[in-house]
CSV table of C-alpha atoms and ligand atoms in Angstrom, one decimal:
chain,number,residue,atom,x,y,z
A,1,MET,CA,88.5,106.7,100.8
A,2,THR,CA,88.6,104.8,104.3
A,3,GLU,CA,89.5,101.0,103.0
A,4,HIS,CA,92.6,102.5,100.7
A,5,ASN,CA,95.8,103.8,101.6
A,6,LEU,CA,96.1,107.3,99.6
A,7,SER,CA,98.2,109.1,101.9
A,8,GLU,CA,100.8,111.1,100.2
A,9,ASN,CA,103.4,108.8,101.8
A,10,LEU,CA,102.4,105.6,100.1
A,11,ILE,CA,103.5,108.3,96.7
A,12,GLU,CA,106.0,110.1,97.9
A,13,GLY,CA,107.7,107.6,100.1
A,14,ARG,CA,108.5,105.9,97.2
A,15,VAL,CA,110.5,108.6,95.6
A,16,VAL,CA,109.2,108.2,92.0
A,17,PRO,CA,108.0,104.1,91.8
A,18,THR,CA,110.3,102.4,88.7
A,19,HIS,CA,107.1,101.9,87.2
A,20,ARG,CA,105.9,105.4,87.5
A,21,THR,CA,108.2,107.9,85.0
A,22,ALA,CA,108.5,111.5,86.2
A,23,ASN,CA,105.8,112.7,84.1
A,24,PHE,CA,105.5,116.6,83.6
A,25,SER,CA,103.2,116.2,80.3
A,26,ALA,CA,101.0,119.3,80.5
A,27,GLY,CA,97.9,117.7,79.7
A,28,PRO,CA,96.5,115.2,80.2
A,29,ALA,CA,98.9,115.3,82.8
A,30,ALA,CA,100.2,113.0,85.5
A,31,LEU,CA,97.4,111.7,87.9
A,32,PRO,CA,97.9,111.0,91.5
A,33,THR,CA,99.3,107.2,91.6
A,34,ALA,CA,96.9,106.3,94.3
A,35,VAL,CA,94.3,107.3,92.8
A,36,LEU,CA,95.2,105.1,90.0
A,37,GLN,CA,95.5,102.4,92.1
A,38,ARG,CA,92.3,102.7,93.8
A,39,ALA,CA,90.5,102.7,90.3
A,40,GLN,CA,92.4,99.6,89.5
A,41,ALA,CA,91.4,97.7,92.2
A,42,GLU,CA,87.7,99.0,91.5
A,43,LEU,CA,87.9,98.5,88.2
A,44,LEU,CA,86.2,95.0,87.8
A,45,ASP,CA,84.0,95.1,90.7
A,46,TYR,CA,83.0,98.3,92.1
A,47,ASN,CA,81.5,98.2,95.1
A,48,GLY,CA,80.4,94.5,95.1
A,49,LEU,CA,78.4,95.1,92.1
A,50,GLY,CA,80.2,93.2,89.8
A,51,VAL,CA,80.8,95.3,87.1
A,52,SER,CA,82.9,98.3,86.7
A,53,VAL,CA,81.6,102.2,86.7
A,54,MET,CA,81.5,102.6,83.1
A,55,GLU,CA,78.9,99.6,82.9
A,56,ILE,CA,76.4,100.9,84.9
A,57,SER,CA,73.7,103.8,84.1
A,58,HIS,CA,74.2,107.2,84.8
A,59,ARG,CA,70.7,107.4,86.6
A,60,SER,CA,71.8,104.1,88.8
A,61,PRO,CA,71.5,104.9,92.9
A,62,ALA,CA,75.7,103.4,92.7
A,63,PHE,CA,76.3,106.2,90.0
A,64,MET,CA,74.3,108.9,91.5
A,65,GLU,CA,75.9,108.4,94.7
A,66,ILE,CA,79.6,108.8,93.0
A,67,ALA,CA,78.4,111.9,91.4
A,68,GLU,CA,76.8,113.5,94.1
A,69,HIS,CA,80.0,112.4,96.3
A,70,ALA,CA,82.1,114.3,93.9
A,71,ARG,CA,80.0,117.4,93.2
A,72,ASN,CA,80.1,117.7,97.3
A,73,THR,CA,83.7,116.9,97.9
A,74,LEU,CA,84.3,119.8,95.6
A,75,ARG,CA,82.3,122.0,96.7
A,76,ASN,CA,83.9,121.6,99.9
A,77,LEU,CA,87.4,122.1,98.7
A,78,LEU,CA,86.7,125.1,97.1
A,79,CYS,CA,84.3,126.5,99.5
A,80,VAL,CA,81.9,127.0,96.8
A,81,PRO,CA,78.8,128.9,98.0
A,82,ASN,CA,75.2,128.0,97.6
A,83,THR,CA,74.9,130.9,94.9
A,84,HIS,CA,77.1,129.0,92.4
A,85,GLU,CA,76.1,125.5,90.6
A,86,ILE,CA,78.7,123.2,89.7
A,87,LEU,CA,78.3,121.6,86.5
A,88,PHE,CA,80.4,118.3,85.1
A,89,LEU,CA,80.1,119.0,81.6
A,90,GLN,CA,81.7,117.5,78.1
A,91,GLY,CA,83.4,118.9,75.5
A,92,GLY,CA,86.3,120.2,76.9
A,93,ALA,CA,87.5,123.9,77.6
A,94,THR,CA,87.5,124.7,74.1
A,95,LEU,CA,83.7,124.3,74.1
A,96,GLN,CA,83.2,126.6,76.5
A,97,PHE,CA,85.0,129.2,74.3
A,98,THR,CA,81.8,129.3,72.7
A,99,GLY,CA,79.3,127.9,75.5
A,100,VAL,CA,80.1,131.0,77.3
A,101,PRO,CA,78.7,133.5,75.3
A,102,LEU,CA,76.1,131.3,74.0
A,103,ASN,CA,75.0,131.6,77.9
A,104,LEU,CA,75.8,135.1,78.5
A,105,LEU,CA,75.0,136.9,75.5
A,106,GLY,CA,71.3,135.6,74.9
A,107,GLY,CA,69.2,137.6,76.8
A,108,ALA,CA,67.1,139.9,74.6
A,109,ASP,CA,67.7,143.1,76.7
A,110,ALA,CA,71.0,142.0,78.0
A,111,GLU,CA,74.4,143.6,77.8
A,112,ASN,CA,75.6,142.5,74.6
A,113,ASP,CA,78.9,143.3,74.9
A,114,ALA,CA,82.1,141.0,76.4
A,115,ASP,CA,85.4,142.2,77.4
A,116,TYR,CA,88.5,139.6,77.2
A,117,LEU,CA,91.8,140.0,78.3
A,118,VAL,CA,94.5,138.5,76.5
A,119,THR,CA,97.6,137.4,78.1
A,120,GLY,CA,98.5,133.9,75.8
A,121,ALA,CA,97.6,131.6,73.6
A,122,TRP,CA,94.6,130.2,75.4
A,123,SER,CA,92.8,133.5,76.2
A,124,GLN,CA,93.4,134.6,72.6
A,125,LYS,CA,91.8,131.4,71.5
A,126,ALA,CA,89.0,132.1,73.6
A,127,LEU,CA,88.3,135.6,72.1
A,128,VAL,CA,88.4,134.4,68.5
A,129,GLN,CA,86.2,131.8,69.1
A,130,ALA,CA,83.8,133.8,71.0
A,131,ALA,CA,83.5,136.7,68.3
A,132,ALA,CA,83.0,134.4,65.9
A,133,MET,CA,79.9,133.6,67.4
A,134,GLU,CA,78.6,137.3,66.2
A,135,LEU,CA,76.2,136.9,69.3
A,136,GLY,CA,77.7,140.3,70.3
A,137,ASN,CA,80.7,142.5,70.3
A,138,CYS,CA,83.5,140.7,71.8
A,139,ARG,CA,86.2,143.0,72.5
A,140,CYS,CA,89.9,142.8,73.4
A,141,VAL,CA,90.5,145.2,76.5
A,142,ALA,CA,94.2,144.6,76.4
A,143,THR,CA,96.4,142.1,74.7
A,144,GLY,CA,100.2,140.8,75.8
A,145,GLU,CA,100.9,139.8,72.4
A,146,PRO,CA,103.7,139.4,71.1
A,147,ASN,CA,105.4,137.9,74.1
A,148,TYR,CA,102.8,137.6,76.7
A,149,SER,CA,105.5,137.9,79.6
A,150,THR,CA,103.7,140.3,82.0
A,151,LEU,CA,99.9,141.4,82.3
A,152,PRO,CA,99.1,144.6,80.2
A,153,SER,CA,98.3,147.5,81.8
A,154,GLY,CA,95.8,150.5,81.0
A,155,TRP,CA,92.5,148.8,80.8
A,156,CYS,CA,89.5,148.3,82.3
A,157,SER,CA,86.1,146.4,81.9
A,158,GLN,CA,83.0,148.7,82.9
A,159,ASN,CA,80.2,148.1,80.7
A,160,ALA,CA,79.6,144.3,79.5
A,161,ALA,CA,77.9,141.2,80.4
A,162,TYR,CA,80.9,139.8,81.0
A,163,PHE,CA,84.9,140.2,81.5
A,164,HIS,CA,86.8,136.8,80.6
A,165,TYR,CA,90.5,136.3,81.3
A,166,CYS,CA,92.7,133.1,81.8
A,167,SER,CA,94.3,132.8,85.1
A,168,ASN,CA,96.9,130.3,83.9
A,169,GLU,CA,98.1,130.1,80.5
A,170,THR,CA,99.5,127.0,80.4
A,171,VAL,CA,101.5,127.5,76.7
A,172,HIS,CA,103.4,130.9,77.9
A,173,GLY,CA,103.3,130.5,81.7
A,174,LEU,CA,101.6,133.4,82.9
A,175,GLN,CA,99.4,133.3,85.9
A,176,LEU,CA,97.7,135.9,87.3
A,177,GLU,CA,95.6,136.2,90.7
A,178,ILE,CA,92.0,137.4,91.0
A,179,ARG,CA,93.5,140.5,93.0
A,180,ASP,CA,95.6,141.4,89.8
A,181,ILE,CA,92.5,141.4,87.4
A,182,ALA,CA,89.2,142.7,90.0
A,183,PRO,CA,90.3,146.4,90.5
A,184,PHE,CA,90.0,146.9,86.7
A,185,VAL,CA,86.6,145.1,86.4
A,186,ALA,CA,83.4,147.2,87.7
A,187,ASP,CA,81.6,145.3,90.3
A,188,LYS,CA,78.4,144.9,88.4
A,189,VAL,CA,80.8,142.9,85.6
A,190,PRO,CA,80.5,139.3,86.2
A,191,ILE,CA,84.3,137.7,85.9
A,192,VAL,CA,84.4,134.6,84.2
A,193,CYS,CA,87.8,132.9,84.1
A,194,ASP,CA,89.4,129.8,82.1
A,195,MET,CA,91.2,128.0,85.3
A,196,SER,CA,92.0,124.8,83.5
A,197,SER,CA,95.4,124.6,84.2
A,198,ASP,CA,95.4,126.2,88.0
A,199,ILE,CA,92.3,125.0,89.4
A,200,LEU,CA,92.5,122.9,92.8
A,201,SER,CA,96.5,124.0,92.9
A,202,LYS,CA,95.6,126.8,95.3
A,203,PRO,CA,92.8,128.6,97.4
A,204,LEU,CA,90.1,130.2,95.8
A,205,ASP,CA,87.3,132.7,96.5
A,206,VAL,CA,84.7,131.3,94.4
A,207,SER,CA,82.7,134.2,95.3
A,208,ARG,CA,84.7,136.5,93.3
A,209,PHE,CA,83.5,134.8,89.8
A,210,GLY,CA,80.2,134.5,88.1
A,211,LEU,CA,82.0,132.1,85.9
A,212,ILE,CA,84.5,129.2,86.1
A,213,TYR,CA,85.5,126.7,83.7
A,214,ALA,CA,88.1,123.9,83.8
A,215,GLY,CA,88.9,121.2,81.2
A,216,ALA,CA,90.0,118.2,83.6
A,217,GLN,CA,93.1,117.0,82.4
A,218,LYS,CA,95.3,118.8,84.6
A,219,ASN,CA,94.2,119.4,88.1
A,220,ILE,CA,91.0,117.3,87.9
A,221,GLY,CA,91.2,113.7,86.0
A,222,PRO,CA,91.1,112.6,82.7
A,223,ALA,CA,90.2,114.1,79.6
A,224,GLY,CA,86.7,114.2,78.8
A,225,LEU,CA,85.2,116.3,81.8
A,226,THR,CA,84.7,120.1,81.9
A,227,LEU,CA,84.2,121.5,84.9
A,228,VAL,CA,81.7,124.7,84.8
A,229,ILE,CA,81.0,126.8,88.4
A,230,VAL,CA,78.3,129.4,87.7
A,231,ASP,CA,76.7,131.8,89.8
A,232,LYS,CA,72.9,131.1,89.8
A,233,SER,CA,72.0,134.9,89.0
A,234,LEU,CA,73.9,134.2,85.4
A,235,LEU,CA,71.4,131.3,84.4
A,236,GLY,CA,68.4,132.1,81.9
A,237,ARG,CA,70.4,133.9,79.8
A,238,ALA,CA,71.3,131.8,77.1
A,239,HIS,CA,70.8,132.3,73.4
A,240,ASN,CA,68.0,130.2,71.3
A,241,TYR,CA,70.8,128.8,69.7
A,242,CYS,CA,72.8,127.3,72.8
A,243,PRO,CA,72.2,123.2,72.7
A,244,PRO,CA,70.7,122.0,75.5
A,245,VAL,CA,73.8,119.9,76.4
A,246,LEU,CA,75.5,123.5,76.6
A,247,ASN,CA,73.2,125.2,78.3
A,248,TYR,CA,74.4,126.0,82.1
A,249,THR,CA,70.1,126.3,83.2
A,250,VAL,CA,69.5,122.9,81.4
A,251,GLN,CA,72.6,121.1,82.9
A,252,ALA,CA,71.7,122.9,86.3
A,253,GLN,CA,68.2,121.5,86.2
A,254,ASN,CA,69.2,118.1,85.5
A,255,ASP,CA,72.0,117.8,87.8
A,256,SER,CA,74.4,117.8,84.7
A,257,MET,CA,72.8,114.8,83.2
A,258,ALA,CA,71.0,116.4,80.2
A,259,ASN,CA,72.3,113.3,78.5
A,260,THR,CA,74.8,110.8,79.5
A,261,PRO,CA,77.4,112.3,81.1
A,262,PRO,CA,81.2,110.9,81.0
A,263,THR,CA,80.4,108.8,84.1
A,264,PHE,CA,84.0,106.8,84.2
A,265,ALA,CA,85.8,110.5,84.5
A,266,TRP,CA,83.5,111.8,86.7
A,267,TYR,CA,84.3,108.8,89.1
A,268,LEU,CA,87.9,109.5,88.8
A,269,ALA,CA,87.8,113.6,89.5
A,270,GLY,CA,85.8,112.3,92.5
A,271,LEU,CA,88.7,110.1,93.7
A,272,VAL,CA,91.4,113.0,92.7
A,273,PHE,CA,88.8,115.4,95.1
A,274,GLU,CA,89.3,112.8,97.7
A,275,TRP,CA,92.7,112.8,97.3
A,276,VAL,CA,93.4,116.2,97.4
A,277,ALA,CA,91.1,116.3,100.5
A,278,GLU,CA,93.3,113.9,102.0
A,279,GLN,CA,96.8,115.7,101.5
A,280,GLY,CA,95.4,118.9,103.4
A,281,GLY,CA,93.3,120.5,100.6
A,282,VAL,CA,94.3,123.1,98.2
A,283,ALA,CA,96.0,125.5,101.2
A,284,ALA,CA,98.3,122.0,101.3
A,285,MET,CA,98.6,122.1,97.6
A,286,ALA,CA,99.4,125.3,97.4
A,287,GLN,CA,102.5,125.0,99.9
A,288,LYS,CA,103.7,122.0,97.8
A,289,ASN,CA,103.3,123.7,94.5
A,290,THR,CA,104.9,126.9,95.7
A,291,GLN,CA,107.9,124.5,96.6
A,292,LYS,CA,107.9,122.7,93.6
A,293,ALA,CA,108.2,125.7,91.2
A,294,ALA,CA,110.7,127.3,92.8
A,295,LEU,CA,113.0,124.4,93.0
A,296,ILE,CA,112.9,124.9,88.6
A,297,TYR,CA,112.9,128.7,88.9
A,298,ASP,CA,115.9,128.6,90.9
A,299,ALA,CA,117.4,126.1,89.0
A,300,ILE,CA,116.6,128.8,85.7
A,301,ASP,CA,118.2,132.0,87.8
A,302,SER,CA,121.0,130.2,89.0
A,303,SER,CA,121.9,129.0,85.3
A,304,GLY,CA,124.2,132.3,84.8
A,305,GLY,CA,121.6,132.8,81.8
A,306,PHE,CA,121.8,129.2,80.4
A,307,TYR,CA,118.2,128.5,80.8
A,308,ARG,CA,115.7,131.6,80.2
A,309,ASN,CA,112.2,132.1,81.5
A,310,ASP,CA,110.8,135.4,80.0
A,311,VAL,CA,107.5,136.0,82.3
A,312,ALA,CA,107.9,138.8,84.6
A,313,GLN,CA,108.5,137.7,88.5
A,314,LYS,CA,105.3,138.3,90.0
A,315,TYR,CA,103.3,136.4,87.1
A,316,ARG,CA,105.5,133.2,86.7
A,317,SER,CA,103.1,130.1,86.6
A,318,ALA,CA,103.5,127.6,89.5
A,319,MET,CA,102.0,125.2,87.1
A,320,ASN,CA,103.8,125.2,84.0
A,321,VAL,CA,107.3,126.3,83.5
A,322,PRO,CA,108.4,127.2,80.0
A,323,PHE,CA,112.2,128.1,79.7
A,324,PHE,CA,114.8,128.3,76.9
A,325,LEU,CA,118.3,127.1,76.2
A,326,PRO,CA,120.7,128.6,74.5
A,327,ASN,CA,120.2,126.9,70.8
A,328,GLU,CA,117.9,124.2,69.3
A,329,ALA,CA,120.7,121.3,69.7
A,330,LEU,CA,121.0,121.8,73.4
A,331,THR,CA,117.2,121.9,73.6
A,332,ASN,CA,117.2,118.8,71.7
A,333,ARG,CA,120.2,117.4,73.9
A,334,PHE,CA,118.2,118.3,76.9
A,335,ILE,CA,115.4,116.3,75.9
A,336,ALA,CA,117.1,113.4,75.0
A,337,GLY,CA,119.4,113.2,78.4
A,338,ALA,CA,116.1,114.0,80.6
A,339,THR,CA,114.3,111.5,78.8
A,340,GLU,CA,117.1,108.9,79.4
A,341,ASN,CA,117.0,110.0,82.8
A,342,GLY,CA,113.1,109.2,83.7
A,343,LEU,CA,111.9,113.1,83.1
A,344,LEU,CA,109.5,113.3,80.6
A,345,HIS,CA,107.1,114.6,78.3
A,346,LEU,CA,109.0,118.5,78.9
A,347,LYS,CA,109.1,119.4,74.8
A,348,GLY,CA,107.9,122.9,75.1
A,349,HIS,CA,104.5,124.1,73.0
A,350,LYS,CA,105.0,124.4,69.4
A,351,LEU,CA,104.0,127.7,69.5
A,352,VAL,CA,106.9,128.6,71.9
A,353,GLY,CA,109.6,126.0,71.7
A,354,GLY,CA,112.2,125.1,74.2
A,355,ILE,CA,111.3,123.1,77.5
A,356,ARG,CA,108.1,123.4,79.3
A,357,ALA,CA,108.1,121.5,83.0
A,358,SER,CA,104.3,121.0,84.0
A,359,LEU,CA,104.2,120.6,87.9
A,360,TYR,CA,100.4,120.2,88.7
A,361,ASN,CA,99.2,118.7,91.9
A,362,ALA,CA,100.1,114.8,91.1
A,363,VAL,CA,103.5,115.5,90.4
A,364,PRO,CA,105.1,114.5,93.2
A,365,LEU,CA,108.1,117.0,94.5
A,366,PRO,CA,110.9,114.2,94.5
A,367,ALA,CA,110.2,114.3,90.6
A,368,VAL,CA,110.6,117.7,90.7
A,369,GLN,CA,113.8,117.3,92.8
A,370,GLN,CA,115.3,115.2,90.3
A,371,LEU,CA,114.6,117.6,87.3
A,372,ALA,CA,115.9,120.6,89.3
A,373,GLU,CA,119.3,118.6,89.7
A,374,PHE,CA,119.1,117.0,86.1
A,375,MET,CA,118.9,121.0,85.0
A,376,ASN,CA,121.8,122.0,87.5
A,377,GLU,CA,124.1,119.5,86.1
A,378,PHE,CA,123.2,119.9,82.8
A,379,ALA,CA,123.9,123.5,82.7
A,380,ARG,CA,127.3,122.9,84.3
A,381,LYS,CA,128.1,120.8,81.8
A,382,ASN,CA,127.0,122.8,78.6
A,383,GLY,CA,127.0,126.3,79.9
B,401,PMP,N1,92.3,126.5,78.2
B,401,PMP,C1,93.8,126.1,78.7
B,401,PMP,C2,93.8,127.4,79.7
B,401,PMP,C3,94.5,125.0,78.2
B,401,PMP,O1,95.2,124.9,78.9
B,401,PMP,C4,93.7,124.3,77.5
B,401,PMP,C5,94.3,123.1,77.4
B,401,PMP,N2,95.6,122.7,77.1
B,401,PMP,C6,92.5,124.8,77.0
B,401,PMP,C7,91.6,125.8,77.4
B,401,PMP,C8,91.9,123.4,76.1
B,401,PMP,O2,91.3,122.6,76.9
B,401,PMP,P1,90.4,121.2,76.0
B,401,PMP,O3,91.6,120.7,75.2
B,401,PMP,O4,90.3,120.7,77.1
B,401,PMP,O5,89.5,121.8,75.0
């Protein structure tokens, strides 16, 4: 992105431009303003072709270059080793709930049990949908039900085709590091992780994972694209029932173009990857994300119990901060007041209610500062 200034200053120097509201949406979520500006500038005439990216063949040299560049930028950002394939698929993370068992529980002589750790609404869904395939025995090794406020203890995964967990529970606001998980999973069991809501938010040791999947619409780009990073040693195990577009081996052999890919979403994801690189990469993202999350958790913890977040300190998510006020009337007043102040999309998920502030990479620090100030003021007036 040499011809366009995508520097952080352009965004943060404006302290949330008036035409861009402070957007705390859980997903589809805020995209970097500079990325949208670049896409806007290139919309009608991509690189002198006289057409938009949406209007060219996925097999054209121009799109092949966009696709390859996005893949390489991501590989560099996350230091994805050559042992792992990067796939750009469709269907959202939800399709991977069935895609994972279809790809990993299909081999005739393969171990056909899969272990699932349930730490919130999304890993619960992943288990239910995988089990419904009846391809093998999908077992729940432990569950944090009903509150999902901490990592369950007293479990291990030893004899399984794979072990599945979710690194960031978007609804319940619980985030897990691989070091919290790996000691309880036998070395030979591949770890599969749903990273939909925290991929690219911090450095990642991809080599520890057999498979990572993530819907795009939080830290990657617009909805419609799904990222899969898979250890090549896990390819070739798909069940006969696995459709080709969902088959990692087929997609790897076809550079993720077994059918027409979501070209515009792929292009935008490439711009987001470049933006992350320009900000200093995932380490810089982590630093900023920690700073942003601390502002909101401080506002909660210093409110004298007016705001409540039930997640164990160690597992509090830096991406999604759910919190609760003393009653529904105050919750509604909080949302109305926040909206009036240009702080949008803070309503909690319908499963848990309350408030949820999503603080993905593209949410600028000044927006989070504004929210923290609003929270402090609201608690002072209503507490
Ligand atoms: N997993 C997690 C952790 C999520 O946050 C979401 C969506 N919010 C999903 C899976 C489902 O993603 P999609 O709607 O893209 O299928």
